[in-house]
């Protein structure tokens, strides 16, 4: 899993990160410097890499990691 650097002053609202070729790699949303809502990462070809749900910085609900083929690699249920 890649690490993404976010400056302290940018941890509010929607964000999107792109690779040097312009492919979207990660998108999500912050509320009060905490991840909130859908957090979606992509492979360079546009296939979904993961889809996580956050509420005020904590993972919630059903979260998925995917293989490049699109098949589910890991399904995580957080209660």
mmCIF file of C-alpha atoms in Angstrom:
data_model
loop_
_atom_site.group_PDB
_atom_site.id
_atom_site.type_symbol
_atom_site.label_atom_id
_atom_site.label_comp_id
_atom_site.label_asym_id
_atom_site.label_seq_id
_atom_site.Cartn_x
_atom_site.Cartn_y
_atom_site.Cartn_z
ATOM 1 C CA UNK A 1 0.000 0.000 0.000
ATOM 2 C CA UNK A 2 1.415 3.352 -0.985
ATOM 3 C CA UNK A 3 1.848 6.250 1.404
ATOM 4 C CA UNK A 4 0.489 9.646 0.488
ATOM 5 C CA UNK A 5 1.906 12.837 1.934
ATOM 6 C CA UNK A 6 -0.605 15.488 2.921
ATOM 7 C CA UNK A 7 0.399 18.814 4.409
ATOM 8 C CA UNK A 8 -1.239 19.679 7.716
ATOM 9 C CA UNK A 9 -3.031 22.705 6.290
ATOM 10 C CA UNK A 10 -4.634 20.648 3.514
ATOM 11 C CA UNK A 11 -6.566 18.191 5.674
ATOM 12 C CA UNK A 12 -10.035 19.540 4.934
ATOM 13 C CA UNK A 13 -12.515 18.848 2.157
ATOM 14 C CA UNK A 14 -12.162 16.661 -0.924
ATOM 15 C CA UNK A 15 -8.782 15.542 -2.207
ATOM 16 C CA UNK A 16 -7.455 13.718 -5.270
ATOM 17 C CA UNK A 17 -3.917 12.508 -5.984
ATOM 18 C CA UNK A 18 -2.587 11.740 -9.454
ATOM 19 C CA UNK A 19 0.541 9.940 -10.648
ATOM 20 C CA UNK A 20 3.057 11.798 -12.863
ATOM 21 C CA UNK A 21 1.183 10.625 -15.990
ATOM 22 C CA UNK A 22 -2.082 12.149 -14.731
ATOM 23 C CA UNK A 23 -3.852 8.940 -13.663
ATOM 24 C CA UNK A 24 -5.945 9.304 -10.520
ATOM 25 C CA UNK A 25 -4.413 7.260 -7.706
ATOM 26 C CA UNK A 26 -6.443 8.223 -4.615
ATOM 27 C CA UNK A 27 -9.506 10.258 -3.749
ATOM 28 C CA UNK A 28 -11.322 10.947 -0.527
ATOM 29 C CA UNK A 29 -12.522 13.554 1.916
ATOM 30 C CA UNK A 30 -11.355 15.066 5.200
ATOM 31 C CA UNK A 31 -13.394 16.566 8.015
ATOM 32 C CA UNK A 32 -11.365 18.220 10.787
ATOM 33 C CA UNK A 33 -8.123 16.582 9.520
ATOM 34 C CA UNK A 34 -9.714 13.096 9.667
ATOM 35 C CA UNK A 35 -10.691 10.864 6.765
ATOM 36 C CA UNK A 36 -14.458 10.824 6.359
ATOM 37 C CA UNK A 37 -16.606 9.107 3.739
ATOM 38 C CA UNK A 38 -15.390 6.995 0.821
ATOM 39 C CA UNK A 39 -11.640 6.627 0.317
ATOM 40 C CA UNK A 40 -10.895 5.089 -3.085
ATOM 41 C CA UNK A 41 -7.503 4.141 -4.522
ATOM 42 C CA UNK A 42 -6.841 3.125 -8.124
ATOM 43 C CA UNK A 43 -4.258 1.218 -10.124
ATOM 44 C CA UNK A 44 -2.594 3.183 -12.944
ATOM 45 C CA UNK A 45 -4.970 1.583 -15.491
ATOM 46 C CA UNK A 46 -7.984 2.981 -13.626
ATOM 47 C CA UNK A 47 -9.051 -0.272 -11.943
ATOM 48 C CA UNK A 48 -10.120 0.168 -8.313
ATOM 49 C CA UNK A 49 -7.384 -0.789 -5.826
ATOM 50 C CA UNK A 50 -9.392 -0.299 -2.636
ATOM 51 C CA UNK A 51 -12.616 1.222 -1.417
ATOM 52 C CA UNK A 52 -12.735 2.074 2.264
ATOM 53 C CA UNK A 53 -15.354 3.927 4.273
ATOM 54 C CA UNK A 54 -14.337 6.252 7.090
ATOM 55 C CA UNK A 55 -16.208 8.101 9.796
ATOM 56 C CA UNK A 56 -14.183 10.815 11.537
ATOM 57 C CA UNK A 57 -10.865 9.016 10.920
ATOM 58 C CA UNK A 58 -11.939 5.443 11.705
ATOM 59 C CA UNK A 59 -12.770 2.735 9.163
ATOM 60 C CA UNK A 60 -16.396 1.671 9.298
ATOM 61 C CA UNK A 61 -18.689 -0.711 7.456
ATOM 62 C CA UNK A 62 -17.530 -3.039 4.703
ATOM 63 C CA UNK A 63 -14.182 -2.251 3.095
ATOM 64 C CA UNK A 64 -12.581 -3.883 0.060
ATOM 65 C CA UNK A 65 -9.135 -4.404 -1.435
ATOM 66 C CA UNK A 66 -9.048 -5.493 -5.073
ATOM 67 C CA UNK A 67 -6.628 -7.307 -7.358
ATOM 68 C CA UNK A 68 -5.744 -5.483 -10.606
ATOM 69 C CA UNK A 69 -8.196 -7.869 -12.344
ATOM 70 C CA UNK A 70 -11.057 -6.384 -10.307
ATOM 71 C CA UNK A 71 -11.578 -9.478 -8.147
ATOM 72 C CA UNK A 72 -11.935 -8.849 -4.410
ATOM 73 C CA UNK A 73 -8.648 -9.574 -2.604
ATOM 74 C CA UNK A 74 -9.808 -8.744 0.959
ATOM 75 C CA UNK A 75 -13.228 -7.904 2.361
ATOM 76 C CA UNK A 76 -13.149 -6.372 5.833
ATOM 77 C CA UNK A 77 -16.265 -5.845 7.948
ATOM 78 C CA UNK A 78 -15.923 -3.345 10.785
ATOM 79 C CA UNK A 79 -18.682 -3.127 13.340
#
